[in-house]
């Protein structure tokens, strides 16, 4: 804070006076009177001199203070210093800048006495002074001894002269020891200019670099000479190849006269590109997989070794860990209508794309993804009609059966390089007139589920006749002739290939369309169904009433049994959630309810369990497939008891589910 006189520049000036000194006279400018000597000059009245242009200020304005704050910030110090942070791996703005400005420095040669260096020099001076004094004392003592011993040497006998040299040597040794005083060892002092705070001494883990080494490609030295004739022959040979390809294209597809030249150029360039790509396609696929495995290395490790330790504190609930997300730009606006894992290659699965909006039907796609390369599909096939179902053959995993919205059934052979199906139904071979809702490859026969009410005799496959529109079916896991069919009216029919003229049994299952029906992989009597009426039901095919009913508060798109347990199954709903049940842990509600869709508006359509790994894949109506891993609480196995081995196998799983069914049967018989 400054004095009041400097803070109020608007105050009126004080009275001015002319002072000549003590003992002289003092003259007031206004009055012009003289004052006698010796009087106190401050006691006299003083008149103020006011300039003509001075402002008239009030008392409040005169008392107002104007504060000026001085800061110690250096105006020339930079304010935008950016440095690289090795801890975070990014560039960061430095907030604290040194504001010290040094105007003058000079290195002096004076050392304070209280400093460490001053004490050391003082200690050295004292040692030197002490050594000099001790040396003087020794010299004076030796001189006195020599003077005292001179007459004694004269008095000694001749026979005793042999002892004199030994005495002289001993005296010399003592003199040397006394002349060189022992200096004490200096303590090693810490360097006061090399100080660092404890916080900066923490060890930061360095960034890990991973490298891989491979065998270098084989090299050969080639040398040749080329003349004009060889160059000419090469150009002529290339020109002949282009003319042959043009002739082939003319014979296959007629091209308009106006655009004929441009079209032929494009076709020849595309053929040359495909020829070049096929040469390196296998090598490019291997390199692409290597790049993706390095990119998603942490996910690949979690995929096998992830265990959620928080499950110990969740009692009986579990979670789903997202691993990969599969999507392709060409299938961006299509819905996932079918999912199926390959029975032989357990990291490969097929995805069918179409649309459930029957007013907006367009094209379809069949993609096969591998977990080794989540960024791009391994195989890609396009179709004019949307795909509604698919299945992969058990004995021949390269055969994929596909059912289309237009009623066609096609079989793709992955061994063949072309993108067209190896077999495709037609009007002559018994093409359906309505969508094919589900297809399944049983040995070599194609089982096709049609939705029309009438049947036609067809040499290939098995035709089913239902009262209503069929929407889903599933074959028994052990009895190969027994299968179930779900309809749009909500009924489920138990059918047999041996008796195709009538149904074995009928179940009034749901109030709306049956979206999926599935046999239990362990128990031969149990199957499960789901519907758009928000319910999932578990049945015993010998009883016409369901054993368990679960309301999921939204339309259920698909259900699937877990391959590792007879009591675990998963269901997906149109509100974007995945539900995992374990009847052995909780018979009344799901042990996991988790949103898994990318956005809230996305509807999940299908779910499928991997046959080996504890993971599931779910697809939505935006063409996205998400791979999730089940936490330990969702795949609990029986604990080991002391002295007893844990029994595993199909018999244990059947007994576990039988125990639950018997409890429900007893309750129903009592009521």
XYZ file of C-alpha atoms in Angstrom:
671
model
C 0.000 0.000 0.000
C 1.228 3.438 -0.857
C 0.880 6.586 1.342
C -2.276 8.571 1.036
C -0.495 11.398 -0.716
C 0.460 9.162 -3.607
C -2.906 7.394 -3.760
C -5.073 10.549 -4.137
C -3.807 12.534 -7.092
C -7.035 14.536 -7.238
C -6.536 16.200 -3.847
C -5.976 19.903 -3.811
C -2.342 21.049 -3.262
C -1.089 22.031 0.143
C -0.110 25.497 1.133
C 3.224 26.574 -0.231
C 5.668 28.749 1.681
C 9.141 30.168 1.184
C 11.597 29.220 3.915
C 14.876 31.215 4.185
C 16.244 29.374 7.204
C 16.261 29.593 10.963
C 16.872 33.117 12.200
C 15.733 34.779 8.967
C 12.406 36.148 8.040
C 9.643 34.156 6.391
C 7.300 35.676 3.869
C 3.814 34.417 3.100
C 2.965 34.695 -0.563
C -0.705 35.433 -0.040
C -0.622 37.900 2.826
C 2.803 39.381 2.190
C 3.381 39.884 5.942
C 6.679 39.379 7.613
C 7.186 36.985 10.500
C 9.681 37.528 13.250
C 12.701 35.363 13.858
C 12.539 32.328 16.065
C 8.840 31.671 15.610
C 7.651 28.190 14.648
C 7.040 28.156 10.900
C 4.344 25.368 11.197
C 2.294 27.513 13.571
C 1.771 30.216 10.944
C -1.267 30.215 8.697
C -0.573 29.090 5.148
C -2.588 29.922 2.047
C -2.983 27.469 -0.809
C -2.188 28.400 -4.382
C -4.864 26.927 -6.681
C -4.346 26.729 -10.436
C -7.184 28.127 -12.524
C -8.010 24.815 -14.265
C -8.173 22.641 -11.118
C -11.272 20.488 -10.610
C -13.615 21.045 -7.733
C -13.831 17.709 -5.838
C -16.124 16.719 -3.030
C -14.937 15.280 0.287
C -15.928 11.763 -0.744
C -13.924 12.075 -3.942
C -10.968 13.466 -2.043
C -11.028 10.559 0.407
C -11.226 7.957 -2.352
C -8.072 5.850 -2.580
C -6.594 4.374 -5.735
C -4.588 1.227 -5.031
C -1.775 0.142 -7.282
C -0.474 -3.408 -6.856
C 3.037 -4.273 -7.821
C 3.711 -7.884 -8.820
C 6.985 -9.758 -9.056
C 6.110 -11.516 -12.319
C 8.636 -11.241 -15.088
C 6.879 -9.766 -18.159
C 9.476 -11.359 -20.449
C 8.949 -14.870 -19.053
C 7.326 -17.246 -21.630
C 3.812 -18.461 -20.868
C 3.411 -21.209 -23.509
C 6.189 -23.708 -22.840
C 5.229 -27.256 -23.922
C 7.344 -30.248 -22.946
C 7.075 -33.976 -23.548
C 5.910 -36.058 -20.549
C 7.544 -39.481 -20.631
C 5.206 -40.707 -17.901
C 2.003 -39.993 -19.846
C 3.531 -40.204 -23.321
C 2.109 -36.848 -24.501
C 3.096 -33.188 -24.764
C 1.893 -31.087 -21.811
C 1.781 -27.350 -21.112
C 4.149 -26.167 -18.342
C 2.121 -24.105 -15.861
C 4.897 -22.958 -13.516
C 7.503 -20.662 -15.083
C 10.531 -19.185 -13.286
C 9.812 -15.473 -12.814
C 13.294 -14.613 -11.488
C 15.153 -12.035 -13.584
C 18.879 -11.740 -12.778
C 20.302 -8.321 -13.642
C 23.842 -8.757 -12.356
C 25.916 -11.738 -11.171
C 29.550 -12.008 -10.122
C 31.436 -15.009 -8.856
C 33.220 -14.063 -5.629
C 36.116 -15.664 -3.780
C 34.833 -15.136 -0.243
C 33.584 -18.081 1.774
C 31.536 -17.731 4.988
C 33.223 -19.069 8.099
C 30.142 -21.022 9.108
C 29.954 -22.914 5.780
C 31.350 -26.422 5.305
C 34.131 -25.235 3.019
C 35.118 -22.520 5.498
C 35.359 -25.061 8.324
C 37.487 -27.371 6.197
C 39.956 -24.598 5.302
C 40.192 -23.511 8.941
C 40.833 -27.113 9.960
C 43.614 -27.466 7.375
C 45.310 -24.251 8.567
C 45.293 -25.521 12.156
C 46.840 -28.841 11.105
C 49.621 -27.099 9.182
C 50.361 -24.783 12.134
C 50.441 -27.703 14.574
C 52.776 -29.699 12.317
C 55.172 -26.768 12.033
C 55.277 -26.260 15.814
C 55.847 -29.971 16.455
C 58.680 -29.972 13.917
C 60.359 -27.028 15.688
C 60.060 -28.772 19.037
C 61.621 -31.977 17.693
C 64.550 -30.141 16.115
C 65.319 -28.283 19.324
C 65.177 -31.517 21.353
C 67.512 -33.321 18.967
C 70.031 -30.497 19.151
C 70.042 -30.647 22.953
C 70.519 -34.400 22.897
C 73.463 -34.139 20.521
C 75.145 -31.600 22.777
C 74.608 -33.830 25.810
C 75.884 -37.008 24.107
C 79.106 -35.586 22.642
C 81.247 -35.901 25.846
C 79.775 -39.339 26.561
C 80.895 -40.604 23.193
C 84.409 -39.483 23.969
C 84.438 -41.382 27.238
C 83.247 -44.706 25.822
C 85.633 -47.560 25.418
C 86.773 -48.819 22.014
C 84.934 -52.132 22.415
C 81.553 -50.437 22.918
C 81.598 -48.437 19.678
C 79.503 -51.121 17.855
C 76.346 -50.045 19.679
C 76.453 -46.479 18.408
C 75.088 -47.004 14.868
C 72.009 -48.893 16.126
C 71.173 -46.099 18.509
C 71.619 -43.534 15.756
C 69.244 -45.479 13.469
C 66.567 -45.608 16.168
C 66.913 -41.869 16.676
C 66.451 -41.236 12.947
C 63.269 -43.317 12.867
C 61.777 -41.402 15.751
C 62.729 -38.129 14.122
C 60.975 -39.079 10.876
C 57.840 -40.175 12.711
C 57.791 -36.932 14.652
C 58.467 -34.826 11.554
C 55.431 -36.318 9.707
C 52.390 -35.938 11.960
C 49.379 -38.189 11.306
C 46.519 -36.347 9.660
C 42.968 -37.417 10.589
C 40.722 -38.859 7.865
C 38.328 -36.366 6.341
C 34.642 -37.222 6.378
C 33.006 -37.376 2.967
C 30.427 -34.597 2.844
C 27.288 -34.754 0.764
C 27.064 -32.627 -2.330
C 24.693 -29.831 -1.425
C 24.275 -28.839 -5.081
C 22.963 -32.260 -6.157
C 19.696 -32.373 -4.200
C 16.438 -33.803 -5.533
C 13.052 -34.198 -3.898
C 11.788 -37.592 -2.868
C 8.803 -37.324 -5.196
C 11.110 -37.120 -8.210
C 12.999 -40.229 -7.105
C 10.093 -42.611 -7.766
C 10.720 -45.228 -10.421
C 8.619 -44.849 -13.544
C 8.084 -47.947 -15.623
C 9.501 -47.381 -19.106
C 7.353 -47.845 -22.158
C 7.564 -51.410 -23.380
C 8.625 -52.026 -26.952
C 7.773 -55.309 -28.574
C 9.647 -56.539 -31.548
C 9.453 -59.668 -33.618
C 12.089 -61.210 -35.793
C 11.405 -63.355 -38.824
C 13.486 -65.192 -41.333
C 14.551 -62.933 -44.201
C 13.051 -63.753 -47.597
C 15.295 -65.722 -49.946
C 17.382 -63.609 -52.280
C 18.878 -64.435 -55.626
C 21.146 -62.433 -57.857
C 19.830 -62.038 -61.375
C 21.560 -60.328 -64.242
C 20.593 -60.065 -67.892
C 20.862 -57.767 -70.844
C 17.865 -56.455 -72.778
C 17.960 -55.107 -76.294
C 15.308 -53.399 -78.356
C 14.025 -56.650 -79.849
C 13.340 -58.214 -76.441
C 11.500 -55.098 -75.265
C 9.439 -55.088 -78.478
C 8.524 -58.763 -78.082
C 7.401 -58.179 -74.492
C 5.085 -55.345 -75.541
C 3.628 -57.427 -78.377
C 2.952 -60.357 -76.020
C 1.146 -58.079 -73.530
C -0.928 -56.561 -76.336
C -2.016 -60.020 -77.501
C -3.142 -60.903 -73.932
C -5.267 -57.760 -73.744
C -6.894 -58.495 -77.110
C -7.750 -62.045 -76.006
C -9.399 -60.804 -72.814
C -11.398 -58.270 -74.840
C -12.676 -61.000 -77.113
C -13.718 -63.135 -74.122
C -15.627 -60.258 -72.556
C -17.385 -59.494 -75.837
C -18.572 -63.091 -76.053
C -19.855 -63.084 -72.443
C -21.526 -59.687 -72.017
C -22.683 -57.434 -74.880
C -21.597 -53.846 -74.421
C -23.249 -50.797 -75.975
C -21.420 -49.180 -78.881
C -21.042 -45.797 -77.237
C -19.581 -47.069 -73.970
C -17.947 -50.186 -75.370
C -14.389 -48.904 -75.329
C -14.563 -47.558 -71.768
C -16.223 -50.714 -70.421
C -13.631 -52.996 -72.000
C -10.820 -50.933 -70.532
C -12.345 -51.205 -67.053
C -12.873 -54.951 -67.380
C -9.316 -55.595 -68.527
C -7.901 -53.436 -65.725
C -10.059 -55.229 -63.132
C -8.958 -58.634 -64.409
C -5.316 -57.638 -64.249
C -5.832 -56.333 -60.705
C -7.538 -59.536 -59.553
C -4.761 -61.611 -61.100
C -2.169 -59.603 -59.191
C -4.137 -59.785 -55.914
C -4.669 -63.539 -56.061
C -0.926 -64.044 -56.210
C -0.374 -62.349 -52.857
C -3.777 -62.921 -51.215
C -2.566 -65.660 -48.879
C 0.536 -63.725 -47.823
C -1.498 -60.533 -47.372
C -4.025 -62.376 -45.188
C -1.251 -63.721 -42.938
C 0.345 -60.290 -42.587
C -3.045 -58.716 -41.834
C -3.647 -61.255 -39.069
C -0.225 -60.525 -37.562
C -0.911 -56.786 -37.553
C -4.327 -57.261 -35.908
C -2.955 -59.599 -33.258
C -0.365 -56.985 -32.333
C -3.024 -54.253 -32.323
C -5.467 -56.218 -30.134
C -2.799 -57.981 -28.083
C -4.258 -57.019 -24.702
C -7.710 -58.208 -25.758
C -6.285 -61.466 -27.084
C -4.663 -62.083 -23.707
C -7.840 -61.161 -21.795
C -9.827 -63.450 -24.048
C -8.091 -66.485 -22.517
C -6.845 -65.395 -19.108
C -9.323 -62.753 -17.917
C -10.938 -63.480 -14.577
C -13.031 -60.807 -12.874
C -11.839 -60.767 -9.249
C -14.837 -58.606 -8.268
C -17.121 -61.626 -8.648
C -16.116 -62.718 -5.144
C -17.924 -59.671 -3.730
C -21.034 -59.936 -5.950
C -22.463 -63.063 -4.296
C -24.120 -64.841 -7.233
C -24.132 -62.140 -9.915
C -21.754 -61.910 -12.866
C -20.726 -59.586 -15.694
C -19.898 -59.700 -19.393
C -16.559 -58.326 -20.603
C -16.574 -56.841 -24.155
C -13.714 -58.271 -26.212
C -14.104 -57.458 -29.924
C -16.545 -55.628 -32.139
C -17.017 -56.891 -35.704
C -18.481 -54.599 -38.333
C -18.161 -53.967 -42.054
C -19.028 -50.860 -44.032
C -20.784 -52.853 -46.762
C -23.215 -54.323 -44.185
C -23.693 -51.089 -42.256
C -27.438 -50.660 -42.827
C -28.377 -54.349 -42.572
C -29.546 -56.339 -39.551
C -27.853 -59.434 -38.175
C -30.399 -62.165 -38.957
C -28.315 -65.308 -38.271
C -25.211 -66.400 -36.315
C -23.397 -69.740 -36.335
C -19.971 -70.949 -35.109
C -17.956 -73.258 -37.324
C -17.964 -76.790 -35.810
C -14.312 -77.472 -36.723
C -12.558 -74.096 -36.674
C -13.717 -72.762 -33.310
C -12.460 -69.194 -33.884
C -14.514 -68.818 -37.108
C -18.205 -67.881 -37.219
C -20.683 -66.987 -39.961
C -23.011 -63.972 -39.949
C -26.091 -63.553 -42.109
C -27.334 -60.054 -42.947
C -30.810 -59.059 -44.043
C -33.764 -57.103 -42.707
C -36.716 -57.873 -40.435
C -38.576 -54.844 -41.777
C -40.693 -56.483 -44.474
C -41.533 -53.129 -46.069
C -37.839 -52.299 -46.618
C -36.318 -55.448 -48.068
C -33.130 -55.053 -50.067
C -29.918 -57.014 -50.516
C -28.245 -59.524 -48.196
C -24.709 -60.548 -47.232
C -22.907 -63.579 -45.811
C -19.715 -62.801 -43.876
C -17.375 -65.157 -42.048
C -15.250 -63.561 -39.316
C -12.295 -64.934 -37.386
C -11.216 -63.827 -33.920
C -7.682 -63.691 -35.306
C -8.670 -60.775 -37.554
C -11.580 -58.713 -36.150
C -11.073 -55.795 -38.537
C -12.032 -57.540 -41.787
C -14.027 -60.705 -42.652
C -12.297 -63.828 -43.926
C -15.010 -64.526 -46.525
C -17.603 -62.216 -48.060
C -20.596 -63.116 -50.234
C -23.355 -60.844 -51.529
C -26.897 -61.758 -52.552
C -29.819 -59.981 -54.161
C -32.186 -61.003 -51.351
C -31.758 -60.727 -47.602
C -30.455 -63.737 -45.648
C -32.832 -64.972 -42.941
C -30.991 -68.089 -41.663
C -27.823 -70.136 -42.123
C -26.106 -73.300 -40.919
C -22.665 -74.926 -41.319
C -22.274 -78.642 -41.976
C -20.768 -80.681 -39.126
C -18.747 -83.127 -41.220
C -17.968 -80.696 -44.045
C -17.254 -77.322 -42.337
C -16.674 -75.599 -45.678
C -20.364 -75.964 -46.688
C -22.729 -73.179 -45.574
C -26.499 -73.431 -46.134
C -28.355 -70.129 -46.430
C -32.082 -69.309 -46.570
C -33.168 -66.096 -48.302
C -36.154 -63.804 -47.887
C -37.338 -64.512 -51.427
C -37.709 -68.246 -50.636
C -34.467 -69.486 -52.182
C -32.054 -71.840 -50.435
C -28.372 -71.654 -51.399
C -25.248 -73.590 -50.424
C -21.857 -71.876 -50.491
C -18.581 -73.772 -50.785
C -15.750 -71.893 -49.058
C -13.118 -73.898 -50.928
C -14.110 -72.394 -54.253
C -12.692 -68.955 -55.034
C -15.749 -67.508 -56.787
C -18.433 -65.642 -54.825
C -21.447 -67.450 -56.310
C -23.215 -70.296 -54.427
C -22.495 -73.886 -55.493
C -26.202 -74.711 -55.330
C -29.228 -72.475 -55.522
C -32.865 -73.470 -55.617
C -35.158 -72.302 -58.376
C -38.815 -72.476 -59.331
C -38.230 -75.873 -60.953
C -36.451 -77.351 -57.921
C -39.102 -76.265 -55.442
C -38.334 -72.654 -54.565
C -40.400 -71.275 -51.673
C -42.813 -68.454 -52.296
C -42.255 -66.898 -48.857
C -39.194 -66.286 -46.640
C -37.112 -69.230 -45.448
C -36.963 -68.656 -41.687
C -34.512 -71.396 -40.796
C -32.311 -73.950 -42.542
C -30.159 -76.721 -41.141
C -27.637 -79.066 -42.724
C -28.191 -82.624 -41.514
C -25.542 -84.864 -43.064
C -25.994 -83.974 -46.747
C -29.751 -83.242 -46.789
C -30.978 -79.657 -46.505
C -33.914 -79.258 -44.144
C -35.946 -76.234 -45.234
C -38.671 -74.592 -43.224
C -41.265 -72.916 -45.403
C -44.071 -70.627 -44.331
C -46.809 -71.298 -46.876
C -49.681 -73.589 -46.015
C -49.339 -76.018 -48.927
C -46.594 -78.455 -49.877
C -45.075 -79.565 -53.166
C -43.141 -82.719 -53.958
C -39.445 -81.919 -54.367
C -36.644 -84.425 -55.009
C -34.175 -82.655 -52.684
C -34.670 -82.045 -49.001
C -37.608 -82.402 -46.649
C -40.679 -80.178 -46.930
C -42.723 -79.350 -43.827
C -46.390 -78.418 -43.755
C -47.641 -76.294 -40.851
C -51.007 -74.751 -40.102
C -49.414 -71.347 -39.535
C -46.283 -69.586 -40.683
C -43.200 -71.443 -39.406
C -40.555 -69.231 -37.825
C -38.026 -71.559 -36.128
C -37.123 -75.234 -35.755
C -34.453 -77.390 -34.109
C -33.452 -81.062 -34.421
C -32.982 -83.283 -31.406
C -29.356 -83.775 -30.342
C -29.646 -87.595 -30.056
C -32.870 -88.641 -31.804
C -32.113 -87.639 -35.375
C -35.681 -87.938 -36.692
C -37.281 -85.765 -33.962
C -37.485 -81.995 -34.289
C -39.496 -79.001 -33.085
C -41.152 -76.264 -35.145
C -42.247 -72.848 -33.852
C -44.904 -70.816 -35.665
C -45.943 -67.209 -35.996
C -49.153 -67.939 -34.061
C -47.136 -68.891 -30.954
C -47.549 -72.676 -31.163
C -44.765 -75.272 -31.117
C -45.122 -78.559 -33.016
C -43.200 -81.743 -32.266
C -42.533 -83.434 -35.583
C -40.810 -86.512 -36.975
C -39.175 -87.158 -40.330
C -40.756 -90.635 -40.328
C -44.312 -89.224 -39.983
C -44.369 -86.111 -42.129
C -48.153 -86.198 -42.616
C -49.055 -85.229 -39.037
C -47.568 -83.801 -35.840
C -46.544 -85.871 -32.839
C -47.647 -83.186 -30.394
C -48.710 -79.535 -30.194
C -47.823 -76.985 -27.469
C -49.713 -73.727 -26.895
C -46.485 -71.986 -26.034
C -46.755 -68.208 -26.547
C -49.182 -65.423 -27.329
C -47.036 -64.047 -30.158
C -44.568 -65.400 -32.723
C -42.001 -67.945 -31.563
C -38.615 -66.395 -32.334
C -36.425 -69.383 -31.386
C -36.696 -72.950 -30.110
C -33.728 -75.043 -28.926
C -33.157 -78.514 -27.423
C -30.973 -78.834 -24.332
C -27.519 -80.200 -25.307
C -27.472 -82.627 -22.312
C -31.025 -83.529 -21.313
C -33.021 -85.363 -23.981
C -36.437 -84.223 -22.691
C -35.856 -80.499 -22.171
C -36.154 -77.713 -24.737
C -36.476 -73.925 -24.538
C -38.417 -71.319 -26.492
C -38.650 -67.530 -26.632
C -41.131 -65.137 -28.144
C -41.959 -61.523 -28.824
C -44.445 -61.698 -25.925
C -41.448 -60.944 -23.587
C -41.190 -64.488 -22.204
C -38.700 -67.349 -22.172
C -40.097 -70.807 -21.354
C -38.418 -74.116 -20.527
C -40.329 -77.287 -21.409
C -40.332 -81.011 -20.849
C -41.533 -82.400 -24.195
C -43.520 -85.094 -22.363
C -45.554 -82.380 -20.557
C -47.643 -79.769 -22.371
C -47.165 -77.046 -19.747
C -43.871 -75.170 -19.298
C -41.612 -75.986 -16.347
C -40.135 -72.459 -16.015
C -41.415 -69.104 -17.291
C -39.319 -65.888 -17.286
C -40.627 -62.431 -18.166
C -37.809 -60.177 -19.485
C -39.904 -56.966 -19.947
C -39.080 -56.733 -23.647
C -39.408 -58.772 -26.828
C -36.939 -61.675 -26.756
C -35.011 -62.023 -30.001
C -33.057 -65.223 -29.397
C -32.008 -67.778 -26.745
C -29.093 -70.223 -26.580
C -27.989 -73.007 -24.235
C -24.446 -72.960 -22.857
C -22.309 -75.877 -24.099
C -20.580 -76.362 -20.714
C -23.637 -76.648 -18.446
C -27.170 -78.022 -18.705
C -28.619 -75.235 -16.520
C -27.014 -72.138 -18.099
C -28.601 -70.275 -21.011
C -28.520 -66.750 -22.460
C -31.281 -64.575 -23.935
C -31.195 -61.223 -25.740
C -33.972 -58.629 -25.864
C -34.814 -55.761 -28.179
C -33.975 -53.175 -25.497
C -30.245 -53.911 -26.017
C -29.677 -56.195 -23.013
C -28.195 -59.671 -22.601
C -29.561 -61.935 -19.842
C -27.661 -64.956 -18.505
C -29.489 -67.547 -16.351
C -28.170 -70.426 -14.244
C -31.028 -72.531 -12.903
C -28.714 -74.274 -10.446
C -27.923 -70.932 -8.753
C -31.183 -68.992 -9.123
C -34.416 -70.472 -10.488
C -36.353 -67.195 -10.409
C -34.297 -64.508 -12.139
C -31.182 -63.914 -14.228
C -27.767 -63.706 -12.588
C -26.631 -61.166 -15.198
C -28.641 -58.339 -16.833
C -26.280 -56.134 -18.829
C -26.745 -53.665 -21.724
C -24.402 -54.733 -24.518
C -25.637 -52.780 -27.557
C -23.485 -49.958 -28.887
C -26.405 -47.514 -28.606
C -29.645 -47.566 -26.649
C -31.755 -47.622 -29.811
C -30.000 -50.690 -31.225
C -32.015 -53.895 -30.934
C -30.187 -57.160 -30.289
C -31.431 -59.904 -32.600
C -29.301 -63.030 -32.034
C -26.945 -64.696 -29.525
C -24.675 -67.736 -29.808
C -22.251 -69.541 -27.444
C -18.755 -70.565 -28.513
C -18.417 -74.382 -28.257
C -15.032 -74.236 -26.419
C -14.322 -70.814 -24.937
C -16.630 -69.141 -22.354
C -17.625 -66.353 -24.743
C -20.772 -65.343 -26.614
C -21.434 -63.289 -29.736
C -24.475 -61.049 -30.089
C -25.723 -59.234 -33.184
C -27.948 -56.178 -33.488
C -30.092 -54.547 -36.140
C -27.278 -52.158 -37.173
C -24.951 -54.872 -38.462
C -22.674 -54.966 -35.393
C -21.449 -58.185 -33.781
C -20.039 -57.908 -30.251
C -17.978 -60.658 -28.633
C -18.268 -60.884 -24.808
C -16.665 -63.106 -22.194
C -18.550 -64.501 -19.207
C -17.172 -63.758 -15.754
C -16.433 -66.663 -13.322
C -19.830 -66.367 -11.564
C -21.603 -67.089 -14.867
C -19.745 -70.386 -15.408
C -19.432 -71.817 -11.907
C -18.503 -75.461 -11.609
C -19.058 -77.718 -8.545
C -16.423 -77.185 -5.857
C -14.029 -79.910 -4.835
C -14.651 -81.532 -1.456
C -11.964 -82.920 0.782
C -11.088 -86.457 -0.217
C -13.574 -86.469 -3.130
C -13.024 -85.780 -6.794
C -15.389 -83.516 -8.681
C -17.562 -85.561 -10.982
C -17.903 -84.191 -14.477
C -19.587 -85.298 -17.654
C -23.032 -85.528 -19.259
C -24.412 -87.764 -16.500
C -23.698 -85.127 -13.857
C -25.311 -82.383 -15.970
C -28.411 -84.523 -16.594
C -28.756 -85.284 -12.871
C -28.387 -81.585 -12.024
C -31.220 -80.588 -14.337
C -33.366 -83.601 -13.318
C -33.166 -82.463 -9.707
C -34.668 -79.088 -10.624
C -37.355 -80.621 -12.823
C -38.412 -83.050 -10.105
C -38.953 -80.152 -7.697
C -41.192 -78.408 -10.227
C -43.086 -81.622 -11.017
C -43.789 -82.214 -7.311
C -45.179 -78.700 -6.932
C -47.426 -79.141 -9.987
C -48.751 -82.507 -8.797
C -49.612 -81.067 -5.371
C -51.490 -78.139 -6.882
